[in-house]
CSV table of C-alpha atoms in Angstrom, one decimal:
chain,number,residue,atom,x,y,z
Y,16,UNK,CA,0.0,0.0,0.0
Y,17,UNK,CA,1.0,3.6,-0.5
Y,18,UNK,CA,0.1,6.8,1.2
Y,19,UNK,CA,0.6,8.8,-2.0
Y,20,UNK,CA,-2.7,10.6,-2.9
Y,21,UNK,CA,-4.2,9.4,-6.2
Y,22,UNK,CA,-5.1,12.4,-8.3
Y,23,UNK,CA,-5.7,10.7,-11.7
Y,24,UNK,CA,-7.8,7.6,-12.2
Y,25,UNK,CA,-7.7,5.8,-15.6
Y,26,UNK,CA,-10.6,3.4,-16.1
Y,27,UNK,CA,-11.1,0.8,-18.8
Y,28,UNK,CA,-14.6,0.7,-20.3
Y,29,UNK,CA,-15.8,-2.7,-21.6
Y,30,UNK,CA,-15.7,-5.3,-18.8
Y,31,UNK,CA,-14.7,-2.7,-16.2
Y,32,UNK,CA,-17.2,0.1,-16.2
Y,33,UNK,CA,-19.4,-1.2,-19.0
Y,34,UNK,CA,-20.8,-4.7,-19.0
Y,35,UNK,CA,-19.5,-6.7,-21.9
Y,36,UNK,CA,-22.0,-9.7,-21.9
Y,37,UNK,CA,-20.3,-11.3,-24.9
Y,38,UNK,CA,-20.7,-8.3,-27.2
Y,39,UNK,CA,-17.1,-8.2,-28.2
Y,40,UNK,CA,-17.2,-11.9,-29.3
Y,41,UNK,CA,-20.5,-11.3,-31.1
Y,42,UNK,CA,-19.2,-8.3,-33.0
Y,43,UNK,CA,-16.0,-10.2,-33.8
Y,44,UNK,CA,-17.9,-13.1,-35.3
Y,45,UNK,CA,-19.9,-10.8,-37.4
Y,46,UNK,CA,-16.8,-9.0,-38.6
Y,47,UNK,CA,-14.8,-12.0,-39.7
Y,48,UNK,CA,-17.9,-13.6,-41.3
Y,49,UNK,CA,-17.9,-10.7,-43.7
Y,50,UNK,CA,-14.4,-11.7,-44.7
Y,51,UNK,CA,-15.4,-15.3,-45.3
Y,52,UNK,CA,-14.6,-16.9,-41.9
Y,53,UNK,CA,-17.7,-18.9,-41.0
Y,54,UNK,CA,-18.8,-19.4,-37.4
Y,55,UNK,CA,-18.0,-22.8,-35.9
Y,56,UNK,CA,-15.1,-23.5,-38.3
Y,57,UNK,CA,-11.7,-24.4,-37.0
Y,58,UNK,CA,-10.3,-21.0,-38.2
Y,59,UNK,CA,-13.1,-19.2,-36.4
Y,60,UNK,CA,-12.5,-21.1,-33.2
Y,61,UNK,CA,-8.8,-20.4,-33.4
Y,62,UNK,CA,-9.3,-16.7,-34.0
Y,63,UNK,CA,-11.9,-16.4,-31.3
Y,64,UNK,CA,-9.5,-17.9,-28.8
Y,65,UNK,CA,-6.9,-15.2,-29.8
Y,66,UNK,CA,-9.6,-12.5,-29.3
Y,67,UNK,CA,-10.3,-13.8,-25.8
Y,68,UNK,CA,-6.7,-13.9,-24.9
Y,69,UNK,CA,-6.1,-10.4,-26.1
Y,70,UNK,CA,-9.1,-8.7,-24.6
Y,71,UNK,CA,-8.2,-5.1,-23.8
Y,72,UNK,CA,-5.8,-4.7,-26.7
Y,73,UNK,CA,-6.4,-2.3,-29.5
Y,74,UNK,CA,-8.8,-4.0,-31.9
Y,75,UNK,CA,-7.0,-3.1,-35.0
Y,76,UNK,CA,-3.8,-4.7,-33.6
Y,77,UNK,CA,-5.8,-7.9,-32.9
Y,78,UNK,CA,-7.0,-8.0,-36.5
Y,79,UNK,CA,-3.5,-7.3,-37.9
Y,80,UNK,CA,-2.3,-10.4,-36.0
Y,81,UNK,CA,-5.3,-12.5,-37.2
Y,82,UNK,CA,-4.8,-11.6,-40.8
Y,83,UNK,CA,-1.0,-12.0,-40.7
Y,84,UNK,CA,-0.1,-8.5,-41.6
Y,85,UNK,CA,-2.6,-8.1,-44.5
Y,86,UNK,CA,-3.4,-4.5,-43.7
Y,87,UNK,CA,-6.3,-4.3,-46.1
Y,88,UNK,CA,-8.1,-7.3,-44.6
Y,89,UNK,CA,-7.3,-6.1,-41.1
Y,90,UNK,CA,-8.8,-2.7,-41.8
Y,91,UNK,CA,-11.9,-4.2,-43.3
Y,92,UNK,CA,-12.4,-6.6,-40.4
Y,93,UNK,CA,-11.9,-3.8,-37.9
Y,94,UNK,CA,-14.4,-1.5,-39.7
Y,95,UNK,CA,-16.9,-4.4,-39.7
Y,96,UNK,CA,-16.2,-5.1,-36.0
Y,97,UNK,CA,-16.8,-1.5,-35.0
Y,98,UNK,CA,-20.0,-1.4,-37.2
Y,99,UNK,CA,-21.3,-4.6,-35.6
Y,100,UNK,CA,-20.6,-3.4,-32.1
Y,101,UNK,CA,-22.2,-0.1,-32.8
Y,102,UNK,CA,-25.4,-1.9,-34.0
Y,103,UNK,CA,-25.4,-3.9,-30.7
Y,104,UNK,CA,-25.1,-0.7,-28.7
Y,105,UNK,CA,-27.9,0.9,-30.8
Y,106,UNK,CA,-30.1,-2.1,-30.1
Y,107,UNK,CA,-29.9,-1.4,-26.4
Y,108,UNK,CA,-27.4,-4.1,-25.6
Y,109,UNK,CA,-25.1,-1.7,-23.7
Y,110,UNK,CA,-25.3,-1.6,-19.9
Y,111,UNK,CA,-23.1,-0.1,-17.1
Y,112,UNK,CA,-21.4,-2.3,-14.6
Y,113,UNK,CA,-23.5,-1.9,-11.4
Y,114,UNK,CA,-22.1,0.9,-9.3
Y,115,UNK,CA,-19.7,2.2,-12.0
Y,116,UNK,CA,-21.4,5.6,-12.5
Y,117,UNK,CA,-21.5,6.1,-8.8
Y,118,UNK,CA,-17.9,5.2,-8.4
Y,119,UNK,CA,-16.8,7.7,-11.1
Y,120,UNK,CA,-19.0,10.4,-9.5
Y,121,UNK,CA,-17.5,9.7,-6.1
Y,122,UNK,CA,-14.0,9.8,-7.4
Y,123,UNK,CA,-14.5,13.1,-9.1
Y,124,UNK,CA,-16.3,14.4,-6.0
Y,125,UNK,CA,-13.2,13.6,-4.0
Y,126,UNK,CA,-11.2,15.9,-6.4
Y,127,UNK,CA,-9.7,13.2,-8.5
Y,128,UNK,CA,-9.6,13.4,-12.3
Y,129,UNK,CA,-11.2,10.4,-14.1
Y,130,UNK,CA,-10.4,9.3,-17.6
Y,131,UNK,CA,-12.2,6.5,-19.5
Y,132,UNK,CA,-10.1,4.5,-22.0
Y,133,UNK,CA,-10.9,1.8,-24.6
Y,134,UNK,CA,-9.4,-0.4,-27.3
Y,135,UNK,CA,-12.3,0.5,-29.6
Y,136,UNK,CA,-12.3,3.2,-32.2
Y,137,UNK,CA,-13.5,6.7,-31.3
Y,138,UNK,CA,-16.8,6.3,-33.1
Y,139,UNK,CA,-17.7,3.2,-31.0
Y,140,UNK,CA,-16.5,4.8,-27.8
Y,141,UNK,CA,-18.7,7.8,-28.4
Y,142,UNK,CA,-21.7,5.5,-29.2
Y,143,UNK,CA,-21.2,3.7,-25.9
Y,144,UNK,CA,-20.9,6.9,-23.9
Y,145,UNK,CA,-24.0,8.3,-25.6
Y,146,UNK,CA,-26.1,5.2,-25.1
Y,147,UNK,CA,-25.3,5.2,-21.4
Y,148,UNK,CA,-25.7,8.9,-20.9
Y,149,UNK,CA,-22.1,9.2,-19.9
Y,150,UNK,CA,-20.9,11.8,-22.3
Y,151,UNK,CA,-20.0,14.2,-19.5
Y,152,UNK,CA,-19.5,11.6,-16.7
Y,153,UNK,CA,-15.7,11.6,-16.8
Y,154,UNK,CA,-13.2,14.4,-17.3
Y,155,UNK,CA,-11.8,12.8,-20.5
Y,156,UNK,CA,-12.3,9.8,-22.8
Y,157,UNK,CA,-9.4,8.3,-24.8
Y,158,UNK,CA,-9.1,5.7,-27.5
Y,159,UNK,CA,-5.8,4.4,-29.1
Y,160,UNK,CA,-5.9,7.0,-31.9
Y,161,UNK,CA,-5.7,9.7,-29.2
Y,162,UNK,CA,-2.4,8.2,-28.0
Y,163,UNK,CA,-0.7,7.9,-31.3
Y,164,UNK,CA,-2.3,4.7,-32.4
Y,165,UNK,CA,-0.9,2.3,-29.8
Y,166,UNK,CA,-3.4,0.8,-27.4
Y,167,UNK,CA,-2.9,-1.5,-24.5
Y,168,UNK,CA,-0.7,-3.2,-23.3
Y,169,UNK,CA,1.4,-0.1,-24.1
Y,170,UNK,CA,1.4,2.6,-21.5
Y,171,UNK,CA,0.5,5.3,-24.1
Y,172,UNK,CA,-3.2,5.9,-23.2
Y,173,UNK,CA,-2.4,6.2,-19.5
Y,174,UNK,CA,0.5,8.6,-20.1
Y,175,UNK,CA,-1.7,10.6,-22.6
Y,176,UNK,CA,-4.3,10.9,-19.9
Y,177,UNK,CA,-1.6,12.4,-17.6
Y,178,UNK,CA,-0.3,14.8,-20.3
Y,179,UNK,CA,-3.8,15.9,-21.4
Y,180,UNK,CA,-5.2,16.5,-17.9
Y,181,UNK,CA,-2.0,17.4,-16.0
Y,182,UNK,CA,-3.8,15.9,-13.1
Y,183,UNK,CA,-0.7,14.4,-11.5
Y,184,UNK,CA,2.8,15.5,-10.7
Y,185,UNK,CA,4.1,11.9,-10.4
Y,186,UNK,CA,3.1,8.7,-12.1
Y,187,UNK,CA,2.7,7.2,-8.7
Y,188,UNK,CA,-0.4,9.4,-8.3
Y,189,UNK,CA,-2.1,7.5,-11.0
Y,190,UNK,CA,-4.5,4.6,-10.5
Y,191,UNK,CA,-5.4,2.3,-13.3
Y,192,UNK,CA,-8.3,-0.2,-13.2
Y,193,UNK,CA,-9.3,-2.8,-15.8
Y,194,UNK,CA,-10.5,-6.3,-16.3
Y,195,UNK,CA,-7.7,-7.7,-18.5
Y,196,UNK,CA,-4.0,-8.6,-18.3
Y,197,UNK,CA,-3.3,-5.9,-20.9
Y,198,UNK,CA,-4.9,-3.3,-18.7
Y,199,UNK,CA,-2.6,-4.4,-15.9
Y,200,UNK,CA,0.5,-4.3,-18.1
Y,201,UNK,CA,-0.4,-0.9,-19.4
Y,202,UNK,CA,-0.7,0.4,-15.9
Y,203,UNK,CA,2.5,-1.1,-14.6
Y,204,UNK,CA,4.4,0.1,-17.7
Y,205,UNK,CA,3.1,3.6,-17.0
Y,206,UNK,CA,4.4,3.4,-13.5
Y,207,UNK,CA,1.0,3.8,-11.9
Y,208,UNK,CA,0.9,3.6,-8.1
Y,209,UNK,CA,-2.3,1.5,-8.1
Y,210,UNK,CA,-3.0,-1.0,-10.8
Y,211,UNK,CA,-6.3,-2.6,-9.9
Y,212,UNK,CA,-7.8,-5.6,-11.6
Y,213,UNK,CA,-11.6,-6.2,-11.5
Y,214,UNK,CA,-13.4,-9.5,-11.9
Y,215,UNK,CA,-16.3,-8.3,-14.0
Y,216,UNK,CA,-14.7,-8.9,-17.3
Y,217,UNK,CA,-12.4,-11.1,-19.3
Y,218,UNK,CA,-9.6,-12.4,-17.0
Y,219,UNK,CA,-9.5,-14.0,-13.6
Y,220,UNK,CA,-7.6,-13.1,-10.5
Y,221,UNK,CA,-4.6,-15.3,-11.3
Y,222,UNK,CA,-4.2,-13.7,-14.7
Y,223,UNK,CA,-4.5,-10.2,-13.4
Y,224,UNK,CA,-2.0,-10.7,-10.6
Y,225,UNK,CA,0.5,-12.4,-13.0
Y,226,UNK,CA,0.2,-9.3,-15.3
Y,227,UNK,CA,1.1,-7.0,-12.5
Y,228,UNK,CA,-2.1,-6.1,-10.6
Y,229,UNK,CA,-1.3,-4.5,-7.2
Y,230,UNK,CA,-4.9,-5.2,-6.1
Y,231,UNK,CA,-7.8,-7.3,-7.4
Y,232,UNK,CA,-11.4,-6.1,-6.8
Y,233,UNK,CA,-14.7,-7.7,-7.3
Y,234,UNK,CA,-15.9,-4.6,-9.2
Y,235,UNK,CA,-14.9,-1.1,-10.0
Y,236,UNK,CA,-17.5,0.1,-7.4
Y,237,UNK,CA,-14.9,-0.9,-4.8
Y,238,UNK,CA,-12.2,1.4,-6.2
Y,239,UNK,CA,-13.0,4.5,-4.1
Y,240,UNK,CA,-12.7,2.5,-0.9
Y,241,UNK,CA,-9.4,1.0,-2.0
Y,242,UNK,CA,-7.9,4.4,-2.7
Y,243,UNK,CA,-9.1,5.7,0.6
Y,244,UNK,CA,-7.5,2.8,2.4
Y,245,UNK,CA,-4.3,3.0,0.4
Y,246,UNK,CA,-4.0,6.7,1.2
Y,247,UNK,CA,-4.5,6.0,4.9
Y,248,UNK,CA,-1.7,3.4,4.7
Y,249,UNK,CA,-4.0,0.5,5.4
């Protein structure tokens, strides 16, 4: 634990503050089907396993891997994915993780700056925020394009949050929370003082700890309490 005050909180969206409920996998299946990969085939099963293993990573990076560097196919698949996910959001399939809004409001009420991050494209991130009524919930929302194109596990979005908001004087004043190993790696690589894994998304406690989590929480709703305890040295 650390008594350093956390002044900047960087929160993942899908699986952390926004309930996923299989939407990423559904959108992925729709996307690769447009490129001729039929559901249930060996290729689809293999690709889906990779998607599950890389939850939290920038989606275009995932598709570049799946299509072996074929940039045209990767871009088409990514566009189809974002379109499919957007349709699911528009159909009302997007819900907040219970207590997430209240946690963000509490964190900001305590004088902390809150930034929401995602591996999705800006258009999809904006659609999610609009669907939830969260457009003004956080101080800032970032996607990989806002950080030069590199998403998680790189530290770029966390550091971009710091540079854009100037909310911390030291990276140890940053807290990062997410549901995937890539979220944990991004936070640790950025030097965040608190890197909290949550169990409402893709990866389990063992995977989160192995990737560098300083704490594992049941849900992001527990984060304000964790920060209060950490600052009190408990």
